[in-house]
């Protein structure tokens, strides 16, 4: 297959605008891949989408942010660093002052299914001297099939406070974990099934749901960009034990998180403590 890149526009100077520009370009490319390949071979479509988006992100980051390091889900050995012990973390990344953390295609399953719109592209920037605990200074979530991109450059306004209605909790559309159902029952929430992590956190940001809780295992690229945008809008984001989310660690696993409206953080974290055995944070930090 020969997938043509979308026409190239000038790259913005600011990191926040650049993140949105880059995520949007990758998203438009993924729409083209989807249209050209169709859905008759889901596995081939997933591979083609992952590869095309990763190559575009890598090429544009090398062109416009060549001094920065990159952590991408599709980098060779990105997961094997820790799950098999066959490779160590990149010294370049761990020593860098600025690291782009990207997920070229979040929600490959949804991407491969006709008419699904809950898949995303994540682009985030971690900076060593940032004042926040997570050190994410820019980020964007492209939702190509929804024709929108959410970013830190112009974050959307925080949705109105929950009052007098049932709390909505984003959950896996196929197999929501038992603890999510238990937590929802305790806080009086209804489950709203949907696909990728990026789509779920984007739904919290836009007010379509009120919270997203995950404890089934993730990596930094699954949440960096969505967390950057969520916290830029004033939402709560932490690990499920209430501790800070930390990025650009030697171990890129970041297995759990909760993103929610600020007024829901205390009751959700309390319910999580009662229904889960909490997983300790990775021990090694980059700086």
Coordinates of N, CA, C and O in Angstrom, one line a residue, residues 133 236-245 256 269 281:
X133 N 4.2 18.2 39.1 CA 4.7 16.9 39.5 C 4.9 16.0 38.3 O 5.8 15.2 38.2
X236 N -8.7 16.7 37.9 CA -7.8 15.9 38.8 C -7.3 14.7 38.0 O -8.0 14.0 37.3
X237 N -5.9 14.4 38.2 CA -5.3 13.3 37.6 C -4.3 12.8 38.5 O -3.4 13.5 39.0
X238 N -4.3 11.5 38.9 CA -3.4 10.9 39.8 C -3.4 9.4 39.6 O -4.2 8.8 38.8
X239 N -2.5 8.7 40.3 CA -2.6 7.2 40.4 C -3.7 6.9 41.3 O -4.3 7.8 42.0
X240 N -4.1 5.6 41.3 CA -5.3 5.3 42.1 C -5.1 5.3 43.6 O -6.1 5.3 44.3
X241 N -3.9 5.4 44.0 CA -3.6 5.6 45.5 C -3.5 7.1 45.8 O -3.2 7.4 47.0
X242 N -3.7 7.9 44.8 CA -3.7 9.4 45.1 C -2.4 10.0 44.8 O -2.2 11.2 44.9
X243 N -1.3 9.2 44.6 CA 0.0 9.8 44.4 C 0.1 10.4 43.0 O -0.7 10.1 42.1
X244 N 1.2 11.2 42.8 CA 1.3 11.9 41.5 C 1.7 10.9 40.4 O 2.4 9.9 40.6
X245 N 1.2 11.2 39.2 CA 1.6 10.5 38.0 C 3.0 11.0 37.6 O 3.3 12.2 37.6
X256 N -1.8 2.4 36.4 CA -3.1 2.8 36.8 C -3.2 4.3 36.9 O -2.2 5.0 37.0
X269 N -11.3 8.1 45.1 CA -10.0 7.6 45.7 C -10.4 6.7 46.9 O -9.8 5.7 47.2
X281 N 4.3 2.4 42.9 CA 4.9 3.1 41.7 C 6.2 2.5 41.4 O 6.9 1.9 42.2

